[in-house]
PDB file of C-alpha atoms in Angstrom:
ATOM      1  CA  UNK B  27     144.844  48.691 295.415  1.00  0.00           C
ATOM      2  CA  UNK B  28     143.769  49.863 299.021  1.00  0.00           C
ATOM      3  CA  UNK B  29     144.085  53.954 299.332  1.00  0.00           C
ATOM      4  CA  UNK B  30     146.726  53.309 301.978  1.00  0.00           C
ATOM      5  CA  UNK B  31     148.538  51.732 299.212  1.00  0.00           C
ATOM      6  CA  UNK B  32     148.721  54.530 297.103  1.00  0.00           C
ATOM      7  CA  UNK B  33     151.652  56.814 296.781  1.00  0.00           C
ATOM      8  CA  UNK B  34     150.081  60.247 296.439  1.00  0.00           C
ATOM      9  CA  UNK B  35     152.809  62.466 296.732  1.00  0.00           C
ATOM     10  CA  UNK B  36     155.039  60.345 294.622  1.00  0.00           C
ATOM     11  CA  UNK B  37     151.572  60.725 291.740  1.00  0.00           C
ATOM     12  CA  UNK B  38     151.495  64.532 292.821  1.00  0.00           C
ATOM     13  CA  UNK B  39     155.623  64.545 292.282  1.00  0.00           C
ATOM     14  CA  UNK B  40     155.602  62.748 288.705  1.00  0.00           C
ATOM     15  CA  UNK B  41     152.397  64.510 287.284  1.00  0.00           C
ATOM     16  CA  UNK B  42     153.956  68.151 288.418  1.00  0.00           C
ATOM     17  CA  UNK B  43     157.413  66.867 286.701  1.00  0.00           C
ATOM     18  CA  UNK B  44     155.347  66.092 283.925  1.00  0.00           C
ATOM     19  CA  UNK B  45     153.725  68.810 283.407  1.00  0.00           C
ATOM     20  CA  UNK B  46     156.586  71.396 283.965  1.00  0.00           C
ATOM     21  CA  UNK B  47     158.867  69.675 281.734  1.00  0.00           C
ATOM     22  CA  UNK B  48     156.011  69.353 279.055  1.00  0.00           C
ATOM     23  CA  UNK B  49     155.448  65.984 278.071  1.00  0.00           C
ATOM     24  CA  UNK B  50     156.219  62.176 279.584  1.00  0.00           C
ATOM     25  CA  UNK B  51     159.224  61.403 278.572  1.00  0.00           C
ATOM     26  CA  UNK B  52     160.958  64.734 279.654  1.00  0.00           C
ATOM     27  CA  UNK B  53     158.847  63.666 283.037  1.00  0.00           C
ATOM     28  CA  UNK B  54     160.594  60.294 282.944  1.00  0.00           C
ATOM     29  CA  UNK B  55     164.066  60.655 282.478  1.00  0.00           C
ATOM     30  CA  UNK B  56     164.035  63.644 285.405  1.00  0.00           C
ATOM     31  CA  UNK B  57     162.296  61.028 287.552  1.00  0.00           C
ATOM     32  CA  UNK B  58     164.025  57.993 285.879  1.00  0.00           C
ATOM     33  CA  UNK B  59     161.082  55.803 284.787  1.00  0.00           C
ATOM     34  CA  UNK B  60     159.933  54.802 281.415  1.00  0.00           C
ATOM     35  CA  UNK B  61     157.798  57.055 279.137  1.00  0.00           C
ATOM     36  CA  UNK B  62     155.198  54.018 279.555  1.00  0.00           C
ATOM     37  CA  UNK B  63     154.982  54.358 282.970  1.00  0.00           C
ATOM     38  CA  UNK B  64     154.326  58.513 283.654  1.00  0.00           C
ATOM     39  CA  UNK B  65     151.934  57.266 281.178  1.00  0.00           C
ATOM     40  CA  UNK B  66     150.128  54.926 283.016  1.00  0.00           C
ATOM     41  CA  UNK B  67     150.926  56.525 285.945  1.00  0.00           C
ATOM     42  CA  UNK B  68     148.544  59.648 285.041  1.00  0.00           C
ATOM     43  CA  UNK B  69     146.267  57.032 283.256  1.00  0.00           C
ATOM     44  CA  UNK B  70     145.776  55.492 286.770  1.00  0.00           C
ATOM     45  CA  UNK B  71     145.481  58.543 288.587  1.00  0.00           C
ATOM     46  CA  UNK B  72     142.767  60.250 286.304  1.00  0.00           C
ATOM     47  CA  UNK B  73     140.629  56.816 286.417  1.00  0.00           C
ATOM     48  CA  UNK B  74     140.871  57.457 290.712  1.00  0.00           C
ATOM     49  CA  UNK B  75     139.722  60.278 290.502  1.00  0.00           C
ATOM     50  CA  UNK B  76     137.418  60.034 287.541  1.00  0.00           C
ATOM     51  CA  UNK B  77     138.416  63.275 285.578  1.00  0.00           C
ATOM     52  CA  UNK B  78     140.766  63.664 282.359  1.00  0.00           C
ATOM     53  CA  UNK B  79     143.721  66.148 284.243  1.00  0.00           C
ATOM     54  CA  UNK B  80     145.697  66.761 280.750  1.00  0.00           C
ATOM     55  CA  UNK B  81     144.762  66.059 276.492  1.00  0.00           C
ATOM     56  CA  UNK B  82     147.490  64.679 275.012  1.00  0.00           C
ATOM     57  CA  UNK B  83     149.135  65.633 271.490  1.00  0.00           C
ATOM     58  CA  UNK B  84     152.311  64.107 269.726  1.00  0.00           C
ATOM     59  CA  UNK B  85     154.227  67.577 271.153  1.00  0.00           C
ATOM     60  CA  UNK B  86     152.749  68.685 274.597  1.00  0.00           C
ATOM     61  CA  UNK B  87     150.670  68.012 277.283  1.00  0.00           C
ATOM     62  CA  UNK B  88     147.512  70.782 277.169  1.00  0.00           C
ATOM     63  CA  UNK B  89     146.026  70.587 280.868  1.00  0.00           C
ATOM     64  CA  UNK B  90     142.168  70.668 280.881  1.00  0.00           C
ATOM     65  CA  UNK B  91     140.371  72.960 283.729  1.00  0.00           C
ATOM     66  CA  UNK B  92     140.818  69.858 286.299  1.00  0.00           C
ATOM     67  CA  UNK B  93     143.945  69.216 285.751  1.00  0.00           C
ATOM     68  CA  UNK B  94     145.138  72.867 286.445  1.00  0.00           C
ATOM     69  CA  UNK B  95     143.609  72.671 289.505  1.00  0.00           C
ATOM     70  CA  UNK B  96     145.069  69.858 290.478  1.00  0.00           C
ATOM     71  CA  UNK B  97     148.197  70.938 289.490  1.00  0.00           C
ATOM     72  CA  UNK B  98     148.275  73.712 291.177  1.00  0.00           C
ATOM     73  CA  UNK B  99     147.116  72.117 294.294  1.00  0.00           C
ATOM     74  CA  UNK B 100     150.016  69.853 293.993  1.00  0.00           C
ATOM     75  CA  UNK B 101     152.652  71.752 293.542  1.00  0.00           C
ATOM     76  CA  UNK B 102     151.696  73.600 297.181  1.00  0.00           C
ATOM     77  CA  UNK B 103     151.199  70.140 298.893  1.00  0.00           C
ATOM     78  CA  UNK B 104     154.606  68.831 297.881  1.00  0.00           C
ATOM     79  CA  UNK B 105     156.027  72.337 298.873  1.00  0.00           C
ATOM     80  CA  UNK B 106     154.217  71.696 302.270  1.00  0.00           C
ATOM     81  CA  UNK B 107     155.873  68.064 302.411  1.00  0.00           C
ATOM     82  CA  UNK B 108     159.236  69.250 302.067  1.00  0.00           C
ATOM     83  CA  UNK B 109     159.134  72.055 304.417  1.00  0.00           C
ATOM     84  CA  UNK B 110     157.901  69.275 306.292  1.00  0.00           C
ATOM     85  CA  UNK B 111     161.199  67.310 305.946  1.00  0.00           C
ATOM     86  CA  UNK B 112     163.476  70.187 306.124  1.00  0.00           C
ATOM     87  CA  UNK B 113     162.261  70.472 309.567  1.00  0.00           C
ATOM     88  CA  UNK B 114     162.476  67.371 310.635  1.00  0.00           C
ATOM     89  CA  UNK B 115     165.216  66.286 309.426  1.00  0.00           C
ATOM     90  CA  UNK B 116     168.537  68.856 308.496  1.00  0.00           C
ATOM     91  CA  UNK B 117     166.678  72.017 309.531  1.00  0.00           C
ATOM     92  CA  UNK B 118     168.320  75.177 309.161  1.00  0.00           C
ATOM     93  CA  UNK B 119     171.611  73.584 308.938  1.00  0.00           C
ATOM     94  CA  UNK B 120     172.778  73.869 305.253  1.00  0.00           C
ATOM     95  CA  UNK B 121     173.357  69.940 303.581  1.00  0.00           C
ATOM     96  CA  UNK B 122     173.617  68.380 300.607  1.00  0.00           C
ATOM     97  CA  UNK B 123     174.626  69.515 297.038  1.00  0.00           C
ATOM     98  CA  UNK B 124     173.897  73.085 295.074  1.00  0.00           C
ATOM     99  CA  UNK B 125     173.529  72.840 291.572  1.00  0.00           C
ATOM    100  CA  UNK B 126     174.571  76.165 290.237  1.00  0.00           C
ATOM    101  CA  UNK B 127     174.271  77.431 286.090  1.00  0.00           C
ATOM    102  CA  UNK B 128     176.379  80.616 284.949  1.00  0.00           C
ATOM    103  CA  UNK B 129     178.012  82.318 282.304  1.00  0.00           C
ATOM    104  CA  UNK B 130     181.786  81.323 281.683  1.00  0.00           C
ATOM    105  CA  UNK B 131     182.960  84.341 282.644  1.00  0.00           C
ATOM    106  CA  UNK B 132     180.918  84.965 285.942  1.00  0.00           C
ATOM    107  CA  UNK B 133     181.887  81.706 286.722  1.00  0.00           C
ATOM    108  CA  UNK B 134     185.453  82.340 286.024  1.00  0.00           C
ATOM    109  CA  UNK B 135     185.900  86.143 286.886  1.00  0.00           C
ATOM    110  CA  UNK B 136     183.584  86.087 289.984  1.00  0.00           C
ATOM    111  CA  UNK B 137     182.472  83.043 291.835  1.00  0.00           C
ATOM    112  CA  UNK B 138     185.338  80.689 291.187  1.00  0.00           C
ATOM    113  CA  UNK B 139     187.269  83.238 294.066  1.00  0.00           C
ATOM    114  CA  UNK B 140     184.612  82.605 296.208  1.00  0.00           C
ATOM    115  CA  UNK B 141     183.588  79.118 295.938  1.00  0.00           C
ATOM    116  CA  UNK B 142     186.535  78.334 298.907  1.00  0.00           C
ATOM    117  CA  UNK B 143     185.374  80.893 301.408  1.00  0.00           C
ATOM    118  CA  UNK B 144     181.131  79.348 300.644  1.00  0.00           C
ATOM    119  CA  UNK B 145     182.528  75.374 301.023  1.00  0.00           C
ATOM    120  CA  UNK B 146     184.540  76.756 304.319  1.00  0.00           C
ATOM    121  CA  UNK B 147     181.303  78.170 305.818  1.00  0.00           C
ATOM    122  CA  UNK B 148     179.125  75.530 304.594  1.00  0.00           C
ATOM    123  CA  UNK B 149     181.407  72.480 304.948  1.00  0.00           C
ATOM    124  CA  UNK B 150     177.984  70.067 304.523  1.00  0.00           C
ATOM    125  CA  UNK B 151     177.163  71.464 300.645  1.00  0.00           C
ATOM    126  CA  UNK B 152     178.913  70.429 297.406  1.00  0.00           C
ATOM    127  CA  UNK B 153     178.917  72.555 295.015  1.00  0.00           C
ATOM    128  CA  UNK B 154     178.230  70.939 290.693  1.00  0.00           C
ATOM    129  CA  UNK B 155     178.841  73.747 288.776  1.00  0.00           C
ATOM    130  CA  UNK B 156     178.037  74.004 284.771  1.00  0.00           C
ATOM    131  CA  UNK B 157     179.209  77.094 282.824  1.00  0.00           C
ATOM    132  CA  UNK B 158     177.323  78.320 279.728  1.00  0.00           C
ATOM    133  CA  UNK B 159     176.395  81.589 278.074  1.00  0.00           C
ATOM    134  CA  UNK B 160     173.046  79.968 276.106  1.00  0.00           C
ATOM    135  CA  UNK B 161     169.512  80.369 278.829  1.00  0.00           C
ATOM    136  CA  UNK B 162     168.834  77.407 280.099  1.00  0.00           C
ATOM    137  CA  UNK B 163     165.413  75.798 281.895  1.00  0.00           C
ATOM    138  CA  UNK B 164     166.175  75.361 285.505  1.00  0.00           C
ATOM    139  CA  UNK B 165     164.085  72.042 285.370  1.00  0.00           C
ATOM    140  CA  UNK B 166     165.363  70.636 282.608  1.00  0.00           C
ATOM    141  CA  UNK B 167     168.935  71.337 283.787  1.00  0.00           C
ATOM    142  CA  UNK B 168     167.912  70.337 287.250  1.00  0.00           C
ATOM    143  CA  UNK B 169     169.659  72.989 288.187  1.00  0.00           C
ATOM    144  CA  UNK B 170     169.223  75.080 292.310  1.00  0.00           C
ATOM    145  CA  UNK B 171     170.630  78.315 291.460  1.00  0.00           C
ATOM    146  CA  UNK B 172     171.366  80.133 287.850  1.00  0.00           C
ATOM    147  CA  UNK B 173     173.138  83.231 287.497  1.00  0.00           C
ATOM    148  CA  UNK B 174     172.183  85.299 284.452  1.00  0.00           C
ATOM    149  CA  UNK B 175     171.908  88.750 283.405  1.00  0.00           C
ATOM    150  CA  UNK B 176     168.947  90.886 282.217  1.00  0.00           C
ATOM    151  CA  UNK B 177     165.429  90.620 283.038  1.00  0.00           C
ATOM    152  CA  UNK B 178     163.515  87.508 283.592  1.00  0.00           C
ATOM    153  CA  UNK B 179     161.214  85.700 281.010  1.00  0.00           C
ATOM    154  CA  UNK B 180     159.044  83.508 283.434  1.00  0.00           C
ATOM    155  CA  UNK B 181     157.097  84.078 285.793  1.00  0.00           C
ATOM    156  CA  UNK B 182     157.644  80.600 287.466  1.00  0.00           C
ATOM    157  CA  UNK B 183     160.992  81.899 289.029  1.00  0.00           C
ATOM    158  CA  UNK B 184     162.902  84.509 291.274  1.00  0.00           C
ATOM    159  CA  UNK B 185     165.378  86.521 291.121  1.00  0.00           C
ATOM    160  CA  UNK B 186     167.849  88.036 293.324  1.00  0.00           C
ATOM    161  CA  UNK B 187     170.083  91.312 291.894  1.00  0.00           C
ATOM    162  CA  UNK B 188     173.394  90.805 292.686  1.00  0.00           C
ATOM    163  CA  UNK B 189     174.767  94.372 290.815  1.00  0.00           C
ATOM    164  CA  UNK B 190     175.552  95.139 287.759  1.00  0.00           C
ATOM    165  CA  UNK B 191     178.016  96.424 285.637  1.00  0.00           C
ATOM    166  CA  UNK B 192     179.584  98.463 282.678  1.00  0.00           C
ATOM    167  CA  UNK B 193     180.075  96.981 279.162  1.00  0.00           C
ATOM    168  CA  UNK B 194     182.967  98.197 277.467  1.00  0.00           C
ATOM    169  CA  UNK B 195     184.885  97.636 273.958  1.00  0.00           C
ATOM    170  CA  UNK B 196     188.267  96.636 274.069  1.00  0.00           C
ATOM    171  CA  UNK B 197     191.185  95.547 271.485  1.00  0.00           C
ATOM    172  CA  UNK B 198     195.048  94.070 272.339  1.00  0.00           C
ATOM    173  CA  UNK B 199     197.200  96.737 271.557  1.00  0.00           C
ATOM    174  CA  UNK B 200     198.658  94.756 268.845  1.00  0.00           C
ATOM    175  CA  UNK B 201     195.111  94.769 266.982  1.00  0.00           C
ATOM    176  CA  UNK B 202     195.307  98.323 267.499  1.00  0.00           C
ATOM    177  CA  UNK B 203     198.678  99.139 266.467  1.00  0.00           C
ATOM    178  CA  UNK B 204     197.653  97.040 263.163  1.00  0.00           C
ATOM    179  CA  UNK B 205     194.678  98.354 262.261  1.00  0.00           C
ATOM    180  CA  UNK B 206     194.870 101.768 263.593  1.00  0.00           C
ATOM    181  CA  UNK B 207     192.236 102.724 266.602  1.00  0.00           C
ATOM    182  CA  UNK B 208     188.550 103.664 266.010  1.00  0.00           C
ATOM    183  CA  UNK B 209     187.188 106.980 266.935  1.00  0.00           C
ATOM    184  CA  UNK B 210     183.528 107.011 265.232  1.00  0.00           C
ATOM    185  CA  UNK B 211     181.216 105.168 264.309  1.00  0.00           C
ATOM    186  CA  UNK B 212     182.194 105.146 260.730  1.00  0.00           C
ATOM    187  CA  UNK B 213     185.956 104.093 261.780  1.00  0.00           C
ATOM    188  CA  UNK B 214     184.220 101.323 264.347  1.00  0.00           C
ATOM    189  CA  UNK B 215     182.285 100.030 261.083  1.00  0.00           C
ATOM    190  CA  UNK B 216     185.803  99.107 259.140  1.00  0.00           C
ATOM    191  CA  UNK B 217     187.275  97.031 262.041  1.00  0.00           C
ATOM    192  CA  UNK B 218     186.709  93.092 262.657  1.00  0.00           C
ATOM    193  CA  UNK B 219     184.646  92.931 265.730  1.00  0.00           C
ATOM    194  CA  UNK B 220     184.284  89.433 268.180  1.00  0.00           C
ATOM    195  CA  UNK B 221     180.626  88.593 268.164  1.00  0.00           C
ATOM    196  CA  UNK B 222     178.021  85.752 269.829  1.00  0.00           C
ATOM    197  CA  UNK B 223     177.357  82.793 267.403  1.00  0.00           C
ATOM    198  CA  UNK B 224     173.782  83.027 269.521  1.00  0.00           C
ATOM    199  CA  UNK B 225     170.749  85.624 269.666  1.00  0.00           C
ATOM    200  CA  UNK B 226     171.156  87.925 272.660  1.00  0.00           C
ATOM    201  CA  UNK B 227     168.534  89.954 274.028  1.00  0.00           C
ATOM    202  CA  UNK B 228     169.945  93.301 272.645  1.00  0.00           C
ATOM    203  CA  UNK B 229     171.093  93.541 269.142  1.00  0.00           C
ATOM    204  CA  UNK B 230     173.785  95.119 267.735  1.00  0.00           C
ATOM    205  CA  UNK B 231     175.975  97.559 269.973  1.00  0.00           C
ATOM    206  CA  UNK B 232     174.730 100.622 271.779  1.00  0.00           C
ATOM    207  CA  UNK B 233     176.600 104.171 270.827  1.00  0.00           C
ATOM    208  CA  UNK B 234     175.981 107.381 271.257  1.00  0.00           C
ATOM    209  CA  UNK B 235     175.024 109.167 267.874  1.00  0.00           C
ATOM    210  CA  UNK B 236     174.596 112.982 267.929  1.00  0.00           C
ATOM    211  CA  UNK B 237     173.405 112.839 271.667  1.00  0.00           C
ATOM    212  CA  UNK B 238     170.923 109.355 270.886  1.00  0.00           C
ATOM    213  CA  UNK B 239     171.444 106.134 271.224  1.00  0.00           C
ATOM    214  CA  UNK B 240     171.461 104.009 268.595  1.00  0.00           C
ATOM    215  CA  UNK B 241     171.513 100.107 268.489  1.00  0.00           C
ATOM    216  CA  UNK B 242     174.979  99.844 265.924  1.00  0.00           C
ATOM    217  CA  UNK B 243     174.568  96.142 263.957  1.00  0.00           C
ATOM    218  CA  UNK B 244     177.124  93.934 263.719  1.00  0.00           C
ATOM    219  CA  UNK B 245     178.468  91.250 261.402  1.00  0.00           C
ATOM    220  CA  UNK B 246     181.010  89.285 263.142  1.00  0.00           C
ATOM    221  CA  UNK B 247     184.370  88.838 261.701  1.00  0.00           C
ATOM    222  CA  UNK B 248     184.402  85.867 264.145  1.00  0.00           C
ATOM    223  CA  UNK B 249     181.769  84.474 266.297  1.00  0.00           C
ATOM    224  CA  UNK B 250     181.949  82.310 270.307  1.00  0.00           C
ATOM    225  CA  UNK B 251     179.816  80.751 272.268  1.00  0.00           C
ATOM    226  CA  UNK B 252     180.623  82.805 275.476  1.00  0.00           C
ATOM    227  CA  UNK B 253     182.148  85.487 277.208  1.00  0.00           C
ATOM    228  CA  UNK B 254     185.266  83.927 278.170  1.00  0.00           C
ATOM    229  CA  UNK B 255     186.010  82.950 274.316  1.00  0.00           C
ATOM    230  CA  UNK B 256     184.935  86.493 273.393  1.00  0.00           C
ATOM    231  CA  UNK B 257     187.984  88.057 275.803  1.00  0.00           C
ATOM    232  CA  UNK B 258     190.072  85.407 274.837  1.00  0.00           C
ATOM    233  CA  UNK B 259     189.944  86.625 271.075  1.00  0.00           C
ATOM    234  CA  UNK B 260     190.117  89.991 272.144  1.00  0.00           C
ATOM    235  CA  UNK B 261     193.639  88.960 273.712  1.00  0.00           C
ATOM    236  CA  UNK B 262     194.304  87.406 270.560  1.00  0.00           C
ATOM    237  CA  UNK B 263     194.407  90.327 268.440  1.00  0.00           C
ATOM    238  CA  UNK B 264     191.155  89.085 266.376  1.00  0.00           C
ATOM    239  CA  UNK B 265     188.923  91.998 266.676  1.00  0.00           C
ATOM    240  CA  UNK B 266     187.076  94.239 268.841  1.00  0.00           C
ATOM    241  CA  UNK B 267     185.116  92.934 271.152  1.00  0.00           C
ATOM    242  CA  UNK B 268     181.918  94.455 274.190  1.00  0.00           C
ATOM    243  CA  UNK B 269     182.883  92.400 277.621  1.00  0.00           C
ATOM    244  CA  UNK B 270     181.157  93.388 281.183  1.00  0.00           C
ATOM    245  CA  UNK B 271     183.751  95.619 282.889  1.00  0.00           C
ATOM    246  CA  UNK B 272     184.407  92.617 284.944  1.00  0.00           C
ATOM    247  CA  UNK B 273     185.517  90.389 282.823  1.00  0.00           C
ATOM    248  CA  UNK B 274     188.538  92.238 281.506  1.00  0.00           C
ATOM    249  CA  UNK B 275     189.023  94.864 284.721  1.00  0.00           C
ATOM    250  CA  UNK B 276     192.134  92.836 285.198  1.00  0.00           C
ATOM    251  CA  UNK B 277     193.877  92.949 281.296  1.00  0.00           C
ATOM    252  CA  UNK B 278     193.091  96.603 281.262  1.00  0.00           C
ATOM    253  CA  UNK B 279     195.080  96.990 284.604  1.00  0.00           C
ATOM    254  CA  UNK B 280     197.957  94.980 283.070  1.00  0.00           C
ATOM    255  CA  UNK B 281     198.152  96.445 279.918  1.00  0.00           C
ATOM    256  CA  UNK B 282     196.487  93.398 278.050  1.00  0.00           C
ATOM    257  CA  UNK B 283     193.794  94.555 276.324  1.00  0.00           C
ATOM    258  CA  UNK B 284     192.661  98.922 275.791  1.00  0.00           C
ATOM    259  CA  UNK B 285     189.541 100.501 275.915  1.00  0.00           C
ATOM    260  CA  UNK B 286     188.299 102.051 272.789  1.00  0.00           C
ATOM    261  CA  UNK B 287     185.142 104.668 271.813  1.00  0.00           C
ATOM    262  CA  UNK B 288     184.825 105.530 275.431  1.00  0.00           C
ATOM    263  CA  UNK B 289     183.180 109.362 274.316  1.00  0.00           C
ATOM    264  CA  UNK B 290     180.795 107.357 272.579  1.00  0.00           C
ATOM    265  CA  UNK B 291     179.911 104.503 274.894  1.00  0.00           C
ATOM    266  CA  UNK B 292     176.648 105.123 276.777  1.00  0.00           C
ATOM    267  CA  UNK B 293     177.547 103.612 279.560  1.00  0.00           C
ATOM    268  CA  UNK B 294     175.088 100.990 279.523  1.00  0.00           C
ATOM    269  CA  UNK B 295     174.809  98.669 282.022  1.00  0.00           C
ATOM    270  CA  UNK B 296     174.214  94.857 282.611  1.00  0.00           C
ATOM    271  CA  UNK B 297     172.736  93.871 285.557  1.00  0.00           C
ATOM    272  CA  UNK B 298     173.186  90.182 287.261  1.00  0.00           C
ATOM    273  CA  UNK B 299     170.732  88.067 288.975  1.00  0.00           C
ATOM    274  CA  UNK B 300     171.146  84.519 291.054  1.00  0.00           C
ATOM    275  CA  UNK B 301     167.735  82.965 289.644  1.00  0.00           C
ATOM    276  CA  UNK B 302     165.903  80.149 291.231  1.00  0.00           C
ATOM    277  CA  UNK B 303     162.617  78.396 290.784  1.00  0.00           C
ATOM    278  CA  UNK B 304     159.975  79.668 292.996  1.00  0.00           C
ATOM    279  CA  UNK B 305     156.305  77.491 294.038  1.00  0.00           C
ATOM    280  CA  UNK B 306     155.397  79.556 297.025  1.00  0.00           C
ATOM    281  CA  UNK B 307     157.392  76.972 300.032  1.00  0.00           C
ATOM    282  CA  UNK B 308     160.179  77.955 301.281  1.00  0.00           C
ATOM    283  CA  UNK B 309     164.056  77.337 300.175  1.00  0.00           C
ATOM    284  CA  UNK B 310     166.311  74.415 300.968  1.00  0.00           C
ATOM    285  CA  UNK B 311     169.213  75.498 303.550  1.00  0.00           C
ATOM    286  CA  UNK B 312     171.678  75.373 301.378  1.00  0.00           C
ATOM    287  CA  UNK B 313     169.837  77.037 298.163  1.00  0.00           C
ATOM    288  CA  UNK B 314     169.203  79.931 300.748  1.00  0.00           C
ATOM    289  CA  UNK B 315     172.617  79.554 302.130  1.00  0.00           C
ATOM    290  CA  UNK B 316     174.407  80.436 298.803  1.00  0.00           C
ATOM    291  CA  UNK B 317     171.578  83.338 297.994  1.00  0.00           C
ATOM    292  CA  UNK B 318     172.654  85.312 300.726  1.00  0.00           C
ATOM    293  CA  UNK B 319     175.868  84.708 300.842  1.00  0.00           C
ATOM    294  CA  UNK B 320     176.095  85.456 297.098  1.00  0.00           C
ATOM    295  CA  UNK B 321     174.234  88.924 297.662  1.00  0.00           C
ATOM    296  CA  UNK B 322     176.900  89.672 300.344  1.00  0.00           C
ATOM    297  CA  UNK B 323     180.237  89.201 298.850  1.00  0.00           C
ATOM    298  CA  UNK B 324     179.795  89.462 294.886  1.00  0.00           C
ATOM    299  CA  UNK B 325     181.538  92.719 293.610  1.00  0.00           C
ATOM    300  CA  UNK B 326     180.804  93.364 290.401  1.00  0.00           C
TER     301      UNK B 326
END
């Protein structure tokens, strides 16, 4: 094969997928090829250039010194390609579809009322948008833009704050006229509380003992997979339950649902990010689009 033959950037793109998503065949279904061919793919490529990049085991790729480097060189010349492209072809103008991951109940509560107002100002972009509580990888999910809250774990992406929020406990006053409403601790310990059937970065419930605050346990008399389920059972009558002000702002306006232990809430707060993978190049259009147009009108 002559050199002008070879398709580096499409090597660069495949060996980069591969080793971000951790293995071959993660690599190939994101780039739709066969497992066999990222193999032989990175086969060929360390045989050009006559150094092992990556030592393979049954779980993971481990990348030797060279193929760090490379990798790492890579990942800026395929940023530098597609600023390249973004120039020359849609340029500033804001085209083609966003990709966006959040929780049910941002995605219900807060950008569902805005999605019509974004499309009307960027009438090139679609918008796919997947709701779910549990972290996701933004490469795996293929995803532009999550929205999550609480600090970040990797270092690989960005974040932009776009506020934050109260958490509060709330019951239906039908729970409350049943079971009587807590005042303490010891009362909140004797009521069925709404719990996530995942792990969550903070355990347990944060209350104000004696002037500290302590981190209360929980065992859930019934456990969701997401915020919107968790209000949802609150409305019910099934328990207590700890929502982001936001989330039920509206049922405590109407009467729906009543906020309990509030002279022993801390007032802790939850703060909300839009997060998005970051390599050093600059943003697509329309990823940057919805960034600051996210940090502009979301009102937490």
């Amino acid at each position: 094969m002559s050199r002008q033959d070879i398709n580096r950037s499409g090597e660069m793109e495949v060996f980069v997928r591969a080793v971000e998503l951790g293995g071959f065949a993660a690599a190939a279904r994101a780039c739709r090829m066969t497992p066999s061919a990222v193999s032989k793919l990175v086969a060929r490529l360390e045989a050009r250039l006559g150094a092992r990049l990556v030592n393979r085991s049954t779980r993971k790729l481990h990348l030797t010194p060279e193929g760090s480097a490379f990798y790492e060189r890579s990942v800026s010349i395929l940023a530098d390609i597609a600023e390249a492209e973004r120039y020359a072809s849609a340029g500033e103008h804001a085209t083609g579809p966003i990709r966006i991951n959040t929780s049910a109940s941002f995605g219900h509560h807060i950008l569902a009322p805005l999605v019509c107002e974004f499309l009307a100002l960027n009438p090139a972009v679609t918008l796919d948008i997947s709701h779910t509580d549990a972290v996701v990888d933004l490469v795996e999910d293929r995803a532009d833009v999550a929205i999550r809250a609480g600090p970040l774990k990797s270092s690989s992406l960005i974040a932009r704050k776009l506020g934050f929020t109260r958490k509060l406990i709330v019951a239906s006053p039908d729970y409350l006229k049943r079971e009587g409403e807590p005042k303490t601790i010891a009362d909140l310990k004797r009521h069925r509380r709404v719990g996530f059937s995942y792990a969550r970065s903070v355990q347990g419930w944060p209350l104000l003992d004696g002037g500290e605050i302590i981190a209360l346990p929980i065992t859930p008399g019934v456990q969701v997979g997401d915020g919107e389920a968790m209000r949802f059972m609150a409305l019910s009558g099934a328990g207590l339950a700890r929502l982001p002000s936001f989330t039920v702002r509206a049922d405590i306006k109407a009467g729906r649902l009543v906020t309990v232990l509030e002279d022993i809430n801390p007032g802790d707060i939850e703060e909300f990010y839009a997060v998005y993978i970051g390599q050093g190049g600059p943003l697509p259009a329309r990823v940057r689009a919805l960034l600051d147009f996210l940090a502009e009108r979301v009102s937490l």
